mmCIF file of C-alpha atoms in Angstrom:
data_model
loop_
_atom_site.group_PDB
_atom_site.id
_atom_site.type_symbol
_atom_site.label_atom_id
_atom_site.label_comp_id
_atom_site.label_asym_id
_atom_site.label_seq_id
_atom_site.Cartn_x
_atom_site.Cartn_y
_atom_site.Cartn_z
ATOM 1 C CA MET A 1298 65.354 8.177 -70.759
ATOM 2 C CA PRO A 1299 64.717 4.778 -70.042
ATOM 3 C CA ARG A 1300 68.320 4.028 -68.201
ATOM 4 C CA SER A 1301 67.598 7.029 -65.539
ATOM 5 C CA THR A 1302 63.624 6.166 -65.479
ATOM 6 C CA ASN A 1303 65.741 2.692 -64.182
ATOM 7 C CA ILE A 1304 68.322 4.338 -62.017
ATOM 8 C CA SER A 1305 65.046 6.206 -59.987
ATOM 9 C CA SER A 1306 62.934 3.252 -59.840
ATOM 10 C CA ALA A 1307 65.857 0.669 -58.238
ATOM 11 C CA ILE A 1308 66.160 4.227 -55.672
ATOM 12 C CA PHE A 1309 63.264 4.189 -55.008
ATOM 13 C CA VAL A 1310 63.253 0.536 -54.504
ATOM 14 C CA ALA A 1311 66.180 0.452 -52.018
ATOM 15 C CA VAL A 1312 64.461 3.441 -50.016
ATOM 16 C CA ALA A 1313 61.435 2.064 -49.206
ATOM 17 C CA ALA A 1314 63.403 -1.283 -48.442
ATOM 18 C CA PHE A 1315 65.185 0.027 -45.825
ATOM 19 C CA VAL A 1316 62.152 1.880 -44.429
ATOM 20 C CA LEU A 1317 60.193 -0.726 -43.918
ATOM 21 C CA LEU A 1318 63.180 -2.892 -43.200
ATOM 22 C CA SER A 1319 63.241 -0.601 -39.886
ATOM 23 C CA CYS A 1320 60.354 -0.921 -39.204
ATOM 24 C CA GLU A 1321 60.748 -4.443 -38.400
ATOM 25 C CA THR A 1322 63.823 -3.368 -35.974
ATOM 26 C CA HIS A 1323 61.107 -1.174 -33.374
ATOM 27 C CA SER A 1324 58.892 -2.918 -31.317
ATOM 28 C CA ASP A 1325 55.839 -2.289 -30.397
ATOM 29 C CA GLU A 1326 56.210 -3.771 -26.229
ATOM 30 C CA PHE A 1327 57.061 -0.730 -23.848
ATOM 31 C CA GLU A 1328 56.161 -2.060 -19.413
ATOM 32 C CA ILE A 1329 53.489 -0.131 -17.797
ATOM 33 C CA ALA A 1330 54.845 1.730 -15.154
ATOM 34 C CA GLY A 1331 53.109 1.579 -11.428
ATOM 35 C CA SER A 1332 49.923 -1.005 -10.905
ATOM 36 C CA SER A 1333 46.695 -1.563 -12.419
ATOM 37 C CA ASP A 1334 45.914 -1.713 -8.225
ATOM 38 C CA ASP A 1335 46.320 2.448 -8.149
ATOM 39 C CA ILE A 1336 43.755 2.768 -10.537
ATOM 40 C CA VAL A 1337 40.717 4.523 -8.749
ATOM 41 C CA VAL A 1338 37.383 4.438 -10.742
ATOM 42 C CA LEU A 1339 35.246 7.954 -10.254
ATOM 43 C CA ALA A 1340 31.841 8.551 -9.326
ATOM 44 C CA ASP A 1341 31.649 9.587 -13.011
ATOM 45 C CA GLY A 1342 33.692 6.870 -14.541
ATOM 46 C CA ALA A 1343 36.247 8.962 -15.069
ATOM 47 C CA THR A 1344 40.093 7.254 -13.548
ATOM 48 C CA ILE A 1345 42.151 9.106 -11.874
ATOM 49 C CA ALA A 1346 46.672 7.248 -10.108
ATOM 50 C CA ALA A 1347 46.075 7.709 -6.828
ATOM 51 C CA PRO A 1348 49.126 4.412 -5.215
ATOM 52 C CA ALA A 1349 48.044 2.851 -2.096
ATOM 53 C CA GLY A 1350 49.214 4.866 1.138
ATOM 54 C CA THR A 1351 49.397 8.148 -0.368
ATOM 55 C CA ARG A 1352 47.389 11.003 1.068
ATOM 56 C CA ALA A 1353 45.134 10.837 -2.437
ATOM 57 C CA ARG A 1354 44.457 7.721 -2.901
ATOM 58 C CA ALA A 1355 43.046 8.103 1.564
ATOM 59 C CA LEU A 1356 41.081 10.941 -0.007
ATOM 60 C CA ALA A 1357 38.689 9.529 -3.633
ATOM 61 C CA ASP A 1358 38.652 6.001 -0.677
ATOM 62 C CA TRP A 1359 37.309 8.237 1.662
ATOM 63 C CA ILE A 1360 34.615 10.512 -0.738
ATOM 64 C CA GLY A 1361 34.095 6.711 -3.157
ATOM 65 C CA ALA A 1362 33.247 6.409 0.273
ATOM 66 C CA GLY A 1363 30.077 8.589 0.682
ATOM 67 C CA ALA A 1364 32.653 11.011 2.762
ATOM 68 C CA SER A 1365 30.660 9.541 6.473
ATOM 69 C CA GLY A 1366 31.458 8.881 9.157
ATOM 70 C CA GLU A 1367 34.953 9.691 10.067
ATOM 71 C CA SER A 1368 36.527 13.383 8.693
ATOM 72 C CA PHE A 1369 39.694 13.895 6.053
ATOM 73 C CA ALA A 1370 42.201 15.676 7.322
ATOM 74 C CA LEU A 1371 44.610 17.056 4.501
ATOM 75 C CA GLY A 1372 47.461 18.318 6.393
ATOM 76 C CA ASP A 1373 50.724 20.358 7.905
ATOM 77 C CA ALA A 1374 51.868 21.737 4.826
ATOM 78 C CA LEU A 1375 48.662 22.990 3.215
ATOM 79 C CA PHE A 1376 49.177 25.505 3.938
ATOM 80 C CA GLU A 1377 52.175 28.728 4.320
ATOM 81 C CA PRO A 1378 52.837 28.989 8.218
ATOM 82 C CA GLY A 1379 50.784 31.361 9.940
ATOM 83 C CA SER A 1380 48.484 32.410 6.986
ATOM 84 C CA ALA A 1381 45.571 31.086 4.351
ATOM 85 C CA LEU A 1382 47.916 31.000 0.887
ATOM 86 C CA MET A 1383 48.696 27.633 -0.360
ATOM 87 C CA THR A 1384 51.728 25.571 -0.455
ATOM 88 C CA ARG A 1385 52.628 23.640 -3.482
ATOM 89 C CA SER A 1386 51.386 20.433 -2.319
ATOM 90 C CA GLY A 1387 48.409 22.420 -0.872
ATOM 91 C CA LEU A 1388 46.982 23.638 -4.180
ATOM 92 C CA GLY A 1389 47.885 19.820 -5.563
ATOM 93 C CA ASP A 1390 45.847 18.206 -2.720
ATOM 94 C CA ALA A 1391 42.713 20.737 -2.841
ATOM 95 C CA ALA A 1392 43.153 19.741 -6.595
ATOM 96 C CA MET A 1393 42.757 16.452 -6.090
ATOM 97 C CA LEU A 1394 39.503 17.500 -4.275
ATOM 98 C CA GLY A 1395 38.069 19.406 -6.891
ATOM 99 C CA THR A 1396 38.437 16.941 -8.914
ATOM 100 C CA LEU A 1397 36.806 13.749 -6.694
ATOM 101 C CA LEU A 1398 34.090 16.455 -5.265
ATOM 102 C CA GLY A 1399 33.882 17.068 -9.340
ATOM 103 C CA SER A 1400 33.384 13.430 -10.121
ATOM 104 C CA THR A 1401 30.214 13.280 -7.220
ATOM 105 C CA GLN A 1402 28.082 16.130 -8.305
ATOM 106 C CA ASP A 1403 26.110 15.155 -5.185
ATOM 107 C CA LYS A 1404 28.252 15.015 -2.451
ATOM 108 C CA ARG A 1405 28.903 18.326 -0.286
ATOM 109 C CA ILE A 1406 31.673 18.279 2.348
ATOM 110 C CA VAL A 1407 32.113 20.412 5.253
ATOM 111 C CA ILE A 1408 34.897 22.789 5.226
ATOM 112 C CA ILE A 1409 36.712 23.939 8.700
ATOM 113 C CA GLY A 1410 40.006 25.989 9.269
ATOM 114 C CA HIS A 1411 42.137 26.190 11.791
ATOM 115 C CA GLY A 1412 44.276 28.249 13.184
ATOM 116 C CA GLY A 1413 47.395 28.458 14.339
ATOM 117 C CA GLY A 1414 47.008 28.451 17.368
ATOM 118 C CA SER A 1415 49.550 31.895 18.171
ATOM 119 C CA GLY A 1416 47.727 32.053 21.766
ATOM 120 C CA ASP A 1417 45.519 34.924 20.276
ATOM 121 C CA PRO A 1418 41.617 33.674 19.871
ATOM 122 C CA VAL A 1419 41.152 36.369 17.630
ATOM 123 C CA ALA A 1420 43.803 36.500 15.448
ATOM 124 C CA ASP A 1421 43.290 31.988 14.828
ATOM 125 C CA ARG A 1422 39.872 32.565 14.841
ATOM 126 C CA LEU A 1423 40.392 34.664 11.683
ATOM 127 C CA LEU A 1424 43.246 32.750 9.916
ATOM 128 C CA ALA A 1425 40.766 29.623 10.106
ATOM 129 C CA GLN A 1426 38.144 31.593 8.446
ATOM 130 C CA GLU A 1427 40.150 33.021 5.491
ATOM 131 C CA ARG A 1428 41.625 28.908 4.960
ATOM 132 C CA SER A 1429 38.159 27.735 5.059
ATOM 133 C CA GLU A 1430 36.731 30.576 2.176
ATOM 134 C CA ALA A 1431 41.034 30.095 0.214
ATOM 135 C CA ILE A 1432 39.714 26.205 -0.001
ATOM 136 C CA ALA A 1433 36.148 27.156 -0.546
ATOM 137 C CA ALA A 1434 36.854 29.858 -3.138
ATOM 138 C CA PHE A 1435 39.803 27.512 -4.648
ATOM 139 C CA LEU A 1436 36.710 24.639 -5.091
ATOM 140 C CA ALA A 1437 34.301 27.328 -6.835
ATOM 141 C CA GLU A 1438 36.697 27.972 -9.397
ATOM 142 C CA ARG A 1439 37.012 25.080 -10.690
ATOM 143 C CA GLY A 1440 33.169 24.378 -10.943
ATOM 144 C CA ILE A 1441 32.354 22.824 -7.766
ATOM 145 C CA GLU A 1442 28.416 24.623 -6.960
ATOM 146 C CA PRO A 1443 29.405 26.990 -3.667
ATOM 147 C CA ARG A 1444 26.147 25.405 -2.757
ATOM 148 C CA ARG A 1445 27.866 22.315 -1.852
ATOM 149 C CA LEU A 1446 30.373 23.733 -0.026
ATOM 150 C CA GLU A 1447 29.430 25.059 4.354
ATOM 151 C CA ILE A 1448 33.053 26.370 5.897
ATOM 152 C CA ARG A 1449 33.019 26.713 9.192
ATOM 153 C CA SER A 1450 36.206 27.848 12.101
ATOM 154 C CA ASP A 1451 37.684 25.028 14.143
ATOM 155 C CA PRO A 1452 35.481 24.868 17.208
ATOM 156 C CA ASP A 1453 38.245 24.268 18.979
ATOM 157 C CA LEU A 1454 40.921 27.791 18.948
ATOM 158 C CA GLY A 1455 42.836 26.950 22.093
ATOM 159 C CA ARG A 1456 44.658 24.045 21.392
ATOM 160 C CA PRO A 1457 47.167 23.516 18.159
ATOM 161 C CA HIS A 1458 45.774 20.812 15.421
ATOM 162 C CA PRO A 1459 47.163 18.728 13.944
ATOM 163 C CA SER A 1460 46.281 19.887 10.666
ATOM 164 C CA GLN A 1461 44.935 23.223 8.679
ATOM 165 C CA LEU A 1462 42.427 21.592 7.371
ATOM 166 C CA THR A 1463 39.891 19.505 8.215
ATOM 167 C CA ILE A 1464 36.802 18.477 5.495
ATOM 168 C CA ALA A 1465 33.425 16.463 6.761
ATOM 169 C CA GLY A 1466 30.709 15.649 4.853
ATOM 170 C CA ARG A 1467 28.274 18.230 4.976
ATOM 171 C CA GLY A 1468 25.012 16.876 8.602
ATOM 172 C CA GLU A 1469 27.477 14.733 10.500
ATOM 173 C CA ALA A 1470 29.480 16.272 13.205
ATOM 174 C CA PRO A 1471 32.622 16.161 12.873
ATOM 175 C CA ARG A 1472 34.416 13.366 14.248
ATOM 176 C CA ASP A 1473 38.648 13.007 15.016
ATOM 177 C CA PRO A 1474 40.228 13.531 11.435
ATOM 178 C CA LEU A 1475 41.545 10.577 9.616
ATOM 179 C CA LEU A 1476 44.935 11.790 9.211
ATOM 180 C CA THR A 1477 46.912 9.739 6.189
ATOM 181 C CA ALA A 1478 50.672 10.157 4.933
ATOM 182 C CA SER A 1479 51.637 13.096 3.677
ATOM 183 C CA ARG A 1480 52.213 12.079 0.613
#
């Protein structure tokens, strides 16, 4: 019996020593991807990664500055052409807008949908309205109160617009939109 206890103890000590040695060979060092300049602190204290030069960063800076002054064009790939159906990148942009608006409980915006420039003013007006409503519904599903969102259609329906949707601070006349990097 004492001999089997000694063998068991020796095996236990050997395994414990091996485990301790293997822990020492692993480094706890890691490399941080990106830069701390890519981190944006939101109004509610939350943080997001938004590298400089991206649409997400421009939108974060715009809302962080009170969304005053110029309006903000969300881009020309927010919706499928001639449709109010959001694209994959459009869903990402709308989600970012929702996150940013969620961090600023008092910010109100105007959502201005633009038609497709089809030459048919009735169809363009309807498409512009549907696009505005699609974004408003998306934001409402993410907890943004509808009272914070005002929906409008493009006042210049007769001409093509460089983006499919523009947002502006509520109570302000939308000016030429702040166009940003595509990603």
